Amino acid sequence: MSDGKLADQFFDAAIDLLRRVRDEEAESITAAGTLLADTVTEGGRLFAFGAGHSSLAAQDVVYRAGGLALMNLLTVPGVVGVDVRPATLGSALERVDGLASVVLDCSPLRAGDALVIISLSGRNALPVEMAMKARDLGVKVIGVTSVAYATETRSRHASGTYLRDHCDIVLDSKIAIGDATLTLDTVPAPFAPASTVVTSAILQSVMATAAGALASRGIEPPLLRSGNVDGGHEWNAQVMKEYGDRIFYQQ
């Protein structure tokens, strides 16, 4: 099989997943975007969190041209990305009981805010505890996960529950267990993961929905423009001035 054929197969797999999410998660995406718009309208703040490669999708909606300026990254040292050494430390930290509570106690999150938690498996202690603790604080939680993991794997949290069990809204990415989309007789392991593509698309669709919901209420969405477009920096400076008390990545 040619490399080009494999590339085509990956694109087809990703497109199929995107179509499934579009068709099957439309109601939940609308609800999630509306929740974010409600939070902005009521003076709340927006946060996103993901560990490991799930952090890529979280970072994609923070300080992003065309994105909501109020979306902040909730960081947990050692698990945001794969820059920690050794990289396996990040995976180990996701399984540490109590870490999420410590992080939230030291974070600016408060009642009335909204938190998007991204975890492909949703089975590790960190995302589960983070969702539980955030809701205890009065924070609305949107979970982005693959629901399949909750039916075919064992939870690593003491409660036996998953991220999906502690969210106000759940967005199912439809990603199969193991993430990889392709197999080949001459390759001993499945390959070509699609979770980042699909999860980022889900979140951008939620952001678009939130912006539209705000506009429909007569509220100008606090959107950022590209700094590489003339006037972009000036536009962003005005948005940050107006909403500075709800933007934490510039402090």
PDB file of N, CA, C and O in Angstrom, residues 65-137:
ATOM      1  N   ALA A  65      -6.516  33.915  17.803  1.00  0.00           N
ATOM      2  CA  ALA A  65      -7.151  34.780  16.822  1.00  0.00           C
ATOM      3  C   ALA A  65      -8.479  34.177  16.394  1.00  0.00           C
ATOM      4  O   ALA A  65      -8.551  33.002  16.039  1.00  0.00           O
ATOM      5  N   GLY A  66      -9.540  34.980  16.457  1.00  0.00           N
ATOM      6  CA  GLY A  66     -10.862  34.493  16.116  1.00  0.00           C
ATOM      7  C   GLY A  66     -11.552  33.793  17.264  1.00  0.00           C
ATOM      8  O   GLY A  66     -12.673  33.319  17.124  1.00  0.00           O
ATOM      9  N   GLY A  67     -10.888  33.739  18.427  1.00  0.00           N
ATOM     10  CA  GLY A  67     -11.449  33.049  19.578  1.00  0.00           C
ATOM     11  C   GLY A  67     -11.915  34.012  20.652  1.00  0.00           C
ATOM     12  O   GLY A  67     -11.678  35.226  20.585  1.00  0.00           O
ATOM     13  N   LEU A  68     -12.577  33.475  21.658  1.00  0.00           N
ATOM     14  CA  LEU A  68     -13.061  34.284  22.765  1.00  0.00           C
ATOM     15  C   LEU A  68     -11.906  34.691  23.670  1.00  0.00           C
ATOM     16  O   LEU A  68     -11.167  33.825  24.166  1.00  0.00           O
ATOM     17  N   ALA A  69     -11.772  35.971  23.891  1.00  0.00           N
ATOM     18  CA  ALA A  69     -10.667  36.477  24.705  1.00  0.00           C
ATOM     19  C   ALA A  69     -10.758  36.023  26.147  1.00  0.00           C
ATOM     20  O   ALA A  69      -9.761  35.985  26.864  1.00  0.00           O
ATOM     21  N   LEU A  70     -11.959  35.659  26.601  1.00  0.00           N
ATOM     22  CA  LEU A  70     -12.161  35.315  28.004  1.00  0.00           C
ATOM     23  C   LEU A  70     -11.799  33.869  28.331  1.00  0.00           C
ATOM     24  O   LEU A  70     -11.884  33.458  29.485  1.00  0.00           O
ATOM     25  N   MET A  71     -11.394  33.092  27.356  1.00  0.00           N
ATOM     26  CA  MET A  71     -11.041  31.698  27.619  1.00  0.00           C
ATOM     27  C   MET A  71      -9.615  31.631  28.159  1.00  0.00           C
ATOM     28  O   MET A  71      -8.662  32.035  27.496  1.00  0.00           O
ATOM     29  N   ASN A  72      -9.483  31.124  29.375  1.00  0.00           N
ATOM     30  CA  ASN A  72      -8.196  31.028  30.055  1.00  0.00           C
ATOM     31  C   ASN A  72      -7.766  29.572  30.186  1.00  0.00           C
ATOM     32  O   ASN A  72      -8.600  28.675  30.318  1.00  0.00           O
ATOM     33  N   LEU A  73      -6.461  29.340  30.181  1.00  0.00           N
ATOM     34  CA  LEU A  73      -5.932  27.993  30.364  1.00  0.00           C
ATOM     35  C   LEU A  73      -5.716  27.725  31.847  1.00  0.00           C
ATOM     36  O   LEU A  73      -5.033  28.481  32.536  1.00  0.00           O
ATOM     37  N   LEU A  74      -6.333  26.657  32.342  1.00  0.00           N
ATOM     38  CA  LEU A  74      -6.088  26.211  33.707  1.00  0.00           C
ATOM     39  C   LEU A  74      -4.915  25.238  33.646  1.00  0.00           C
ATOM     40  O   LEU A  74      -5.009  24.182  33.036  1.00  0.00           O
ATOM     41  N   THR A  75      -3.810  25.619  34.265  1.00  0.00           N
ATOM     42  CA  THR A  75      -2.597  24.814  34.139  1.00  0.00           C
ATOM     43  C   THR A  75      -2.327  23.988  35.386  1.00  0.00           C
ATOM     44  O   THR A  75      -2.599  24.419  36.506  1.00  0.00           O
ATOM     45  N   VAL A  76      -1.806  22.803  35.163  1.00  0.00           N
ATOM     46  CA  VAL A  76      -1.338  21.930  36.231  1.00  0.00           C
ATOM     47  C   VAL A  76       0.119  21.612  35.910  1.00  0.00           C
ATOM     48  O   VAL A  76       0.393  20.963  34.892  1.00  0.00           O
ATOM     49  N   PRO A  77       1.058  22.083  36.712  1.00  0.00           N
ATOM     50  CA  PRO A  77       2.479  21.868  36.405  1.00  0.00           C
ATOM     51  C   PRO A  77       2.803  20.394  36.155  1.00  0.00           C
ATOM     52  O   PRO A  77       2.397  19.515  36.908  1.00  0.00           O
ATOM     53  N   GLY A  78       3.473  20.156  35.039  1.00  0.00           N
ATOM     54  CA  GLY A  78       3.899  18.799  34.726  1.00  0.00           C
ATOM     55  C   GLY A  78       2.976  18.009  33.841  1.00  0.00           C
ATOM     56  O   GLY A  78       3.358  16.935  33.360  1.00  0.00           O
ATOM     57  N   VAL A  79       1.753  18.511  33.606  1.00  0.00           N
ATOM     58  CA  VAL A  79       0.822  17.716  32.794  1.00  0.00           C
ATOM     59  C   VAL A  79       0.325  18.459  31.561  1.00  0.00           C
ATOM     60  O   VAL A  79      -0.346  17.859  30.716  1.00  0.00           O
ATOM     61  N   VAL A  80       0.627  19.733  31.429  1.00  0.00           N
ATOM     62  CA  VAL A  80       0.161  20.491  30.262  1.00  0.00           C
ATOM     63  C   VAL A  80       1.180  20.350  29.140  1.00  0.00           C
ATOM     64  O   VAL A  80       2.181  21.052  29.112  1.00  0.00           O
ATOM     65  N   GLY A  81       0.927  19.421  28.250  1.00  0.00           N
ATOM     66  CA  GLY A  81       1.845  19.175  27.156  1.00  0.00           C
ATOM     67  C   GLY A  81       2.807  18.055  27.480  1.00  0.00           C
ATOM     68  O   GLY A  81       2.673  17.349  28.484  1.00  0.00           O
ATOM     69  N   VAL A  82       3.822  17.900  26.637  1.00  0.00           N
ATOM     70  CA  VAL A  82       4.805  16.837  26.827  1.00  0.00           C
ATOM     71  C   VAL A  82       6.210  17.416  26.986  1.00  0.00           C
ATOM     72  O   VAL A  82       7.202  16.762  26.689  1.00  0.00           O
ATOM     73  N   ASP A  83       6.284  18.661  27.483  1.00  0.00           N
ATOM     74  CA  ASP A  83       7.582  19.298  27.652  1.00  0.00           C
ATOM     75  C   ASP A  83       8.244  18.918  28.973  1.00  0.00           C
ATOM     76  O   ASP A  83       9.402  19.216  29.209  1.00  0.00           O
ATOM     77  N   VAL A  84       7.500  18.269  29.877  1.00  0.00           N
ATOM     78  CA  VAL A  84       8.077  17.822  31.137  1.00  0.00           C
ATOM     79  C   VAL A  84       9.010  16.639  30.866  1.00  0.00           C
ATOM     80  O   VAL A  84       8.801  15.878  29.930  1.00  0.00           O
ATOM     81  N   ARG A  85      10.078  16.520  31.661  1.00  0.00           N
ATOM     82  CA  ARG A  85      11.016  15.414  31.507  1.00  0.00           C
ATOM     83  C   ARG A  85      11.068  14.596  32.786  1.00  0.00           C
ATOM     84  O   ARG A  85      11.224  15.171  33.861  1.00  0.00           O
ATOM     85  N   PRO A  86      10.953  13.287  32.687  1.00  0.00           N
ATOM     86  CA  PRO A  86      10.612  12.530  31.473  1.00  0.00           C
ATOM     87  C   PRO A  86       9.151  12.733  31.093  1.00  0.00           C
ATOM     88  O   PRO A  86       8.329  13.039  31.961  1.00  0.00           O
ATOM     89  N   ALA A  87       8.823  12.550  29.846  1.00  0.00           N
ATOM     90  CA  ALA A  87       7.459  12.775  29.378  1.00  0.00           C
ATOM     91  C   ALA A  87       6.459  11.875  30.101  1.00  0.00           C
ATOM     92  O   ALA A  87       5.295  12.234  30.278  1.00  0.00           O
ATOM     93  N   THR A  88       6.930  10.731  30.557  1.00  0.00           N
ATOM     94  CA  THR A  88       6.043   9.795  31.252  1.00  0.00           C
ATOM     95  C   THR A  88       5.586  10.338  32.607  1.00  0.00           C
ATOM     96  O   THR A  88       4.601   9.839  33.171  1.00  0.00           O
ATOM     97  N   LEU A  89       6.288  11.346  33.144  1.00  0.00           N
ATOM     98  CA  LEU A  89       5.886  11.931  34.422  1.00  0.00           C
ATOM     99  C   LEU A  89       4.486  12.524  34.318  1.00  0.00           C
ATOM    100  O   LEU A  89       3.685  12.432  35.253  1.00  0.00           O
ATOM    101  N   GLY A  90       4.197  13.160  33.187  1.00  0.00           N
ATOM    102  CA  GLY A  90       2.879  13.755  33.004  1.00  0.00           C
ATOM    103  C   GLY A  90       1.771  12.723  33.123  1.00  0.00           C
ATOM    104  O   GLY A  90       0.749  12.954  33.775  1.00  0.00           O
ATOM    105  N   SER A  91       1.980  11.560  32.504  1.00  0.00           N
ATOM    106  CA  SER A  91       0.985  10.490  32.588  1.00  0.00           C
ATOM    107  C   SER A  91       0.826  10.007  34.020  1.00  0.00           C
ATOM    108  O   SER A  91      -0.292   9.711  34.468  1.00  0.00           O
ATOM    109  N   ALA A  92       1.939   9.936  34.746  1.00  0.00           N
ATOM    110  CA  ALA A  92       1.884   9.478  36.135  1.00  0.00           C
ATOM    111  C   ALA A  92       1.130  10.474  37.014  1.00  0.00           C
ATOM    112  O   ALA A  92       0.346  10.082  37.889  1.00  0.00           O
ATOM    113  N   LEU A  93       1.344  11.768  36.778  1.00  0.00           N
ATOM    114  CA  LEU A  93       0.683  12.783  37.592  1.00  0.00           C
ATOM    115  C   LEU A  93      -0.831  12.774  37.398  1.00  0.00           C
ATOM    116  O   LEU A  93      -1.577  13.119  38.308  1.00  0.00           O
ATOM    117  N   GLU A  94      -1.290  12.384  36.216  1.00  0.00           N
ATOM    118  CA  GLU A  94      -2.725  12.312  35.971  1.00  0.00           C
ATOM    119  C   GLU A  94      -3.421  11.309  36.879  1.00  0.00           C
ATOM    120  O   GLU A  94      -4.632  11.367  37.075  1.00  0.00           O
ATOM    121  N   ARG A  95      -2.645  10.402  37.459  1.00  0.00           N
ATOM    122  CA  ARG A  95      -3.225   9.345  38.283  1.00  0.00           C
ATOM    123  C   ARG A  95      -3.086   9.630  39.785  1.00  0.00           C
ATOM    124  O   ARG A  95      -3.463   8.787  40.604  1.00  0.00           O
ATOM    125  N   VAL A  96      -2.557  10.800  40.130  1.00  0.00           N
ATOM    126  CA  VAL A  96      -2.316  11.126  41.537  1.00  0.00           C
ATOM    127  C   VAL A  96      -3.601  11.636  42.187  1.00  0.00           C
ATOM    128  O   VAL A  96      -4.164  12.656  41.771  1.00  0.00           O
ATOM    129  N   ASP A  97      -4.052  10.955  43.203  1.00  0.00           N
ATOM    130  CA  ASP A  97      -5.241  11.380  43.940  1.00  0.00           C
ATOM    131  C   ASP A  97      -4.958  12.684  44.686  1.00  0.00           C
ATOM    132  O   ASP A  97      -3.898  12.858  45.280  1.00  0.00           O
ATOM    133  N   GLY A  98      -5.920  13.600  44.666  1.00  0.00           N
ATOM    134  CA  GLY A  98      -5.815  14.835  45.423  1.00  0.00           C
ATOM    135  C   GLY A  98      -5.166  15.989  44.692  1.00  0.00           C
ATOM    136  O   GLY A  98      -5.280  17.139  45.133  1.00  0.00           O
ATOM    137  N   LEU A  99      -4.489  15.727  43.584  1.00  0.00           N
ATOM    138  CA  LEU A  99      -3.801  16.794  42.860  1.00  0.00           C
ATOM    139  C   LEU A  99      -4.784  17.833  42.336  1.00  0.00           C
ATOM    140  O   LEU A  99      -4.529  19.043  42.418  1.00  0.00           O
ATOM    141  N   ALA A 100      -5.908  17.403  41.810  1.00  0.00           N
ATOM    142  CA  ALA A 100      -6.881  18.340  41.247  1.00  0.00           C
ATOM    143  C   ALA A 100      -7.405  19.296  42.304  1.00  0.00           C
ATOM    144  O   ALA A 100      -7.576  20.497  42.042  1.00  0.00           O
ATOM    145  N   SER A 101      -7.648  18.806  43.504  1.00  0.00           N
ATOM    146  CA  SER A 101      -8.162  19.661  44.579  1.00  0.00           C
ATOM    147  C   SER A 101      -7.155  20.743  44.935  1.00  0.00           C
ATOM    148  O   SER A 101      -7.518  21.908  45.145  1.00  0.00           O
ATOM    149  N   VAL A 102      -5.887  20.374  45.007  1.00  0.00           N
ATOM    150  CA  VAL A 102      -4.839  21.351  45.316  1.00  0.00           C
ATOM    151  C   VAL A 102      -4.766  22.415  44.231  1.00  0.00           C
ATOM    152  O   VAL A 102      -4.668  23.621  44.512  1.00  0.00           O
ATOM    153  N   VAL A 103      -4.826  21.980  42.983  1.00  0.00           N
ATOM    154  CA  VAL A 103      -4.752  22.918  41.856  1.00  0.00           C
ATOM    155  C   VAL A 103      -5.920  23.899  41.886  1.00  0.00           C
ATOM    156  O   VAL A 103      -5.741  25.110  41.752  1.00  0.00           O
ATOM    157  N   LEU A 104      -7.124  23.404  42.085  1.00  0.00           N
ATOM    158  CA  LEU A 104      -8.294  24.278  42.075  1.00  0.00           C
ATOM    159  C   LEU A 104      -8.289  25.224  43.281  1.00  0.00           C
ATOM    160  O   LEU A 104      -8.724  26.376  43.163  1.00  0.00           O
ATOM    161  N   ASP A 105      -7.790  24.760  44.417  1.00  0.00           N
ATOM    162  CA  ASP A 105      -7.708  25.626  45.592  1.00  0.00           C
ATOM    163  C   ASP A 105      -6.771  26.805  45.346  1.00  0.00           C
ATOM    164  O   ASP A 105      -6.943  27.882  45.944  1.00  0.00           O
ATOM    165  N   CYS A 106      -5.786  26.627  44.468  1.00  0.00           N
ATOM    166  CA  CYS A 106      -4.813  27.680  44.168  1.00  0.00           C
ATOM    167  C   CYS A 106      -5.152  28.455  42.900  1.00  0.00           C
ATOM    168  O   CYS A 106      -4.409  29.347  42.493  1.00  0.00           O
ATOM    169  N   SER A 107      -6.256  28.113  42.268  1.00  0.00           N
ATOM    170  CA  SER A 107      -6.642  28.737  41.002  1.00  0.00           C
ATOM    171  C   SER A 107      -7.637  29.870  41.240  1.00  0.00           C
ATOM    172  O   SER A 107      -8.213  29.977  42.329  1.00  0.00           O
ATOM    173  N   PRO A 108      -7.881  30.704  40.233  1.00  0.00           N
ATOM    174  CA  PRO A 108      -8.876  31.774  40.377  1.00  0.00           C
ATOM    175  C   PRO A 108     -10.308  31.323  40.175  1.00  0.00           C
ATOM    176  O   PRO A 108     -11.237  32.132  40.258  1.00  0.00           O
ATOM    177  N   LEU A 109     -10.543  30.041  39.910  1.00  0.00           N
ATOM    178  CA  LEU A 109     -11.903  29.553  39.679  1.00  0.00           C
ATOM    179  C   LEU A 109     -12.817  29.848  40.862  1.00  0.00           C
ATOM    180  O   LEU A 109     -12.431  29.696  42.021  1.00  0.00           O
ATOM    181  N   ARG A 110     -14.040  30.282  40.545  1.00  0.00           N
ATOM    182  CA  ARG A 110     -15.017  30.586  41.592  1.00  0.00           C
ATOM    183  C   ARG A 110     -16.412  30.268  41.065  1.00  0.00           C
ATOM    184  O   ARG A 110     -16.610  30.027  39.868  1.00  0.00           O
ATOM    185  N   ALA A 111     -17.368  30.268  41.973  1.00  0.00           N
ATOM    186  CA  ALA A 111     -18.752  29.996  41.587  1.00  0.00           C
ATOM    187  C   ALA A 111     -19.188  30.952  40.481  1.00  0.00           C
ATOM    188  O   ALA A 111     -18.875  32.146  40.519  1.00  0.00           O
ATOM    189  N   GLY A 112     -19.889  30.409  39.492  1.00  0.00           N
ATOM    190  CA  GLY A 112     -20.352  31.220  38.376  1.00  0.00           C
ATOM    191  C   GLY A 112     -19.463  31.138  37.157  1.00  0.00           C
ATOM    192  O   GLY A 112     -19.838  31.620  36.085  1.00  0.00           O
ATOM    193  N   ASP A 113     -18.273  30.521  37.308  1.00  0.00           N
ATOM    194  CA  ASP A 113     -17.373  30.347  36.168  1.00  0.00           C
ATOM    195  C   ASP A 113     -17.749  29.077  35.406  1.00  0.00           C
ATOM    196  O   ASP A 113     -18.568  28.272  35.864  1.00  0.00           O
ATOM    197  N   ALA A 114     -17.125  28.883  34.252  1.00  0.00           N
ATOM    198  CA  ALA A 114     -17.308  27.660  33.461  1.00  0.00           C
ATOM    199  C   ALA A 114     -15.945  27.069  33.160  1.00  0.00           C
ATOM    200  O   ALA A 114     -14.994  27.787  32.841  1.00  0.00           O
ATOM    201  N   LEU A 115     -15.860  25.753  33.253  1.00  0.00           N
ATOM    202  CA  LEU A 115     -14.605  25.039  33.020  1.00  0.00           C
ATOM    203  C   LEU A 115     -14.823  23.932  31.997  1.00  0.00           C
ATOM    204  O   LEU A 115     -15.697  23.077  32.181  1.00  0.00           O
ATOM    205  N   VAL A 116     -14.033  23.949  30.934  1.00  0.00           N
ATOM    206  CA  VAL A 116     -14.041  22.875  29.940  1.00  0.00           C
ATOM    207  C   VAL A 116     -12.895  21.929  30.287  1.00  0.00           C
ATOM    208  O   VAL A 116     -11.738  22.346  30.347  1.00  0.00           O
ATOM    209  N   ILE A 117     -13.225  20.673  30.538  1.00  0.00           N
ATOM    210  CA  ILE A 117     -12.216  19.666  30.856  1.00  0.00           C
ATOM    211  C   ILE A 117     -12.134  18.679  29.709  1.00  0.00           C
ATOM    212  O   ILE A 117     -13.130  18.066  29.329  1.00  0.00           O
ATOM    213  N   ILE A 118     -10.930  18.520  29.167  1.00  0.00           N
ATOM    214  CA  ILE A 118     -10.724  17.641  28.026  1.00  0.00           C
ATOM    215  C   ILE A 118      -9.905  16.438  28.470  1.00  0.00           C
ATOM    216  O   ILE A 118      -8.796  16.591  28.993  1.00  0.00           O
ATOM    217  N   SER A 119     -10.444  15.264  28.302  1.00  0.00           N
ATOM    218  CA  SER A 119      -9.725  14.030  28.619  1.00  0.00           C
ATOM    219  C   SER A 119     -10.257  12.939  27.718  1.00  0.00           C
ATOM    220  O   SER A 119     -11.436  12.578  27.811  1.00  0.00           O
ATOM    221  N   LEU A 120      -9.417  12.419  26.857  1.00  0.00           N
ATOM    222  CA  LEU A 120      -9.872  11.415  25.903  1.00  0.00           C
ATOM    223  C   LEU A 120     -10.483  10.209  26.612  1.00  0.00           C
ATOM    224  O   LEU A 120     -11.599   9.803  26.311  1.00  0.00           O
ATOM    225  N   SER A 121      -9.772   9.657  27.590  1.00  0.00           N
ATOM    226  CA  SER A 121     -10.291   8.482  28.287  1.00  0.00           C
ATOM    227  C   SER A 121     -11.232   8.851  29.421  1.00  0.00           C
ATOM    228  O   SER A 121     -12.151   8.098  29.742  1.00  0.00           O
ATOM    229  N   GLY A 122     -10.998   9.996  30.067  1.00  0.00           N
ATOM    230  CA  GLY A 122     -11.829  10.404  31.189  1.00  0.00           C
ATOM    231  C   GLY A 122     -11.758   9.459  32.373  1.00  0.00           C
ATOM    232  O   GLY A 122     -12.614   9.506  33.257  1.00  0.00           O
ATOM    233  N   ARG A 123     -10.721   8.640  32.443  1.00  0.00           N
ATOM    234  CA  ARG A 123     -10.658   7.595  33.471  1.00  0.00           C
ATOM    235  C   ARG A 123      -9.657   7.893  34.582  1.00  0.00           C
ATOM    236  O   ARG A 123      -9.690   7.234  35.626  1.00  0.00           O
ATOM    237  N   ASN A 124      -8.756   8.842  34.352  1.00  0.00           N
ATOM    238  CA  ASN A 124      -7.716   9.111  35.341  1.00  0.00           C
ATOM    239  C   ASN A 124      -8.214   9.996  36.478  1.00  0.00           C
ATOM    240  O   ASN A 124      -9.188  10.738  36.333  1.00  0.00           O
ATOM    241  N   ALA A 125      -7.518   9.939  37.606  1.00  0.00           N
ATOM    242  CA  ALA A 125      -7.941  10.662  38.799  1.00  0.00           C
ATOM    243  C   ALA A 125      -8.019  12.163  38.566  1.00  0.00           C
ATOM    244  O   ALA A 125      -8.955  12.820  39.047  1.00  0.00           O
ATOM    245  N   LEU A 126      -7.065  12.726  37.840  1.00  0.00           N
ATOM    246  CA  LEU A 126      -6.990  14.180  37.696  1.00  0.00           C
ATOM    247  C   LEU A 126      -8.243  14.790  37.058  1.00  0.00           C
ATOM    248  O   LEU A 126      -8.867  15.670  37.651  1.00  0.00           O
ATOM    249  N   PRO A 127      -8.656  14.373  35.865  1.00  0.00           N
ATOM    250  CA  PRO A 127      -9.862  14.984  35.283  1.00  0.00           C
ATOM    251  C   PRO A 127     -11.135  14.673  36.053  1.00  0.00           C
ATOM    252  O   PRO A 127     -12.035  15.514  36.146  1.00  0.00           O
ATOM    253  N   VAL A 128     -11.215  13.464  36.622  1.00  0.00           N
ATOM    254  CA  VAL A 128     -12.416  13.110  37.381  1.00  0.00           C
ATOM    255  C   VAL A 128     -12.536  13.990  38.623  1.00  0.00           C
ATOM    256  O   VAL A 128     -13.589  14.588  38.893  1.00  0.00           O
ATOM    257  N   GLU A 129     -11.457  14.100  39.396  1.00  0.00           N
ATOM    258  CA  GLU A 129     -11.480  14.922  40.610  1.00  0.00           C
ATOM    259  C   GLU A 129     -11.662  16.395  40.280  1.00  0.00           C
ATOM    260  O   GLU A 129     -12.322  17.126  41.024  1.00  0.00           O
ATOM    261  N   MET A 130     -11.082  16.823  39.175  1.00  0.00           N
ATOM    262  CA  MET A 130     -11.212  18.225  38.806  1.00  0.00           C
ATOM    263  C   MET A 130     -12.676  18.573  38.533  1.00  0.00           C
ATOM    264  O   MET A 130     -13.180  19.619  38.963  1.00  0.00           O
ATOM    265  N   ALA A 131     -13.365  17.694  37.825  1.00  0.00           N
ATOM    266  CA  ALA A 131     -14.783  17.928  37.551  1.00  0.00           C
ATOM    267  C   ALA A 131     -15.598  17.909  38.839  1.00  0.00           C
ATOM    268  O   ALA A 131     -16.462  18.770  39.059  1.00  0.00           O
ATOM    269  N   MET A 132     -15.333  16.945  39.702  1.00  0.00           N
ATOM    270  CA  MET A 132     -16.066  16.836  40.960  1.00  0.00           C
ATOM    271  C   MET A 132     -15.858  18.078  41.832  1.00  0.00           C
ATOM    272  O   MET A 132     -16.807  18.665  42.351  1.00  0.00           O
ATOM    273  N   LYS A 133     -14.597  18.470  41.997  1.00  0.00           N
ATOM    274  CA  LYS A 133     -14.250  19.607  42.844  1.00  0.00           C
ATOM    275  C   LYS A 133     -14.803  20.904  42.265  1.00  0.00           C
ATOM    276  O   LYS A 133     -15.328  21.756  43.003  1.00  0.00           O
ATOM    277  N   ALA A 134     -14.691  21.080  40.951  1.00  0.00           N
ATOM    278  CA  ALA A 134     -15.176  22.305  40.315  1.00  0.00           C
ATOM    279  C   ALA A 134     -16.677  22.469  40.533  1.00  0.00           C
ATOM    280  O   ALA A 134     -17.153  23.567  40.853  1.00  0.00           O
ATOM    281  N   ARG A 135     -17.415  21.406  40.376  1.00  0.00           N
ATOM    282  CA  ARG A 135     -18.867  21.501  40.587  1.00  0.00           C
ATOM    283  C   ARG A 135     -19.197  21.787  42.051  1.00  0.00           C
ATOM    284  O   ARG A 135     -20.155  22.504  42.351  1.00  0.00           O
ATOM    285  N   ASP A 136     -18.398  21.242  42.960  1.00  0.00           N
ATOM    286  CA  ASP A 136     -18.589  21.561  44.373  1.00  0.00           C
ATOM    287  C   ASP A 136     -18.406  23.054  44.641  1.00  0.00           C
ATOM    288  O   ASP A 136     -19.036  23.620  45.542  1.00  0.00           O
ATOM    289  N   LEU A 137     -17.543  23.692  43.829  1.00  0.00           N
ATOM    290  CA  LEU A 137     -17.279  25.123  43.976  1.00  0.00           C
ATOM    291  C   LEU A 137     -18.351  25.989  43.323  1.00  0.00           C
ATOM    292  O   LEU A 137     -18.316  27.209  43.442  1.00  0.00           O
TER     293      LEU A 137
END
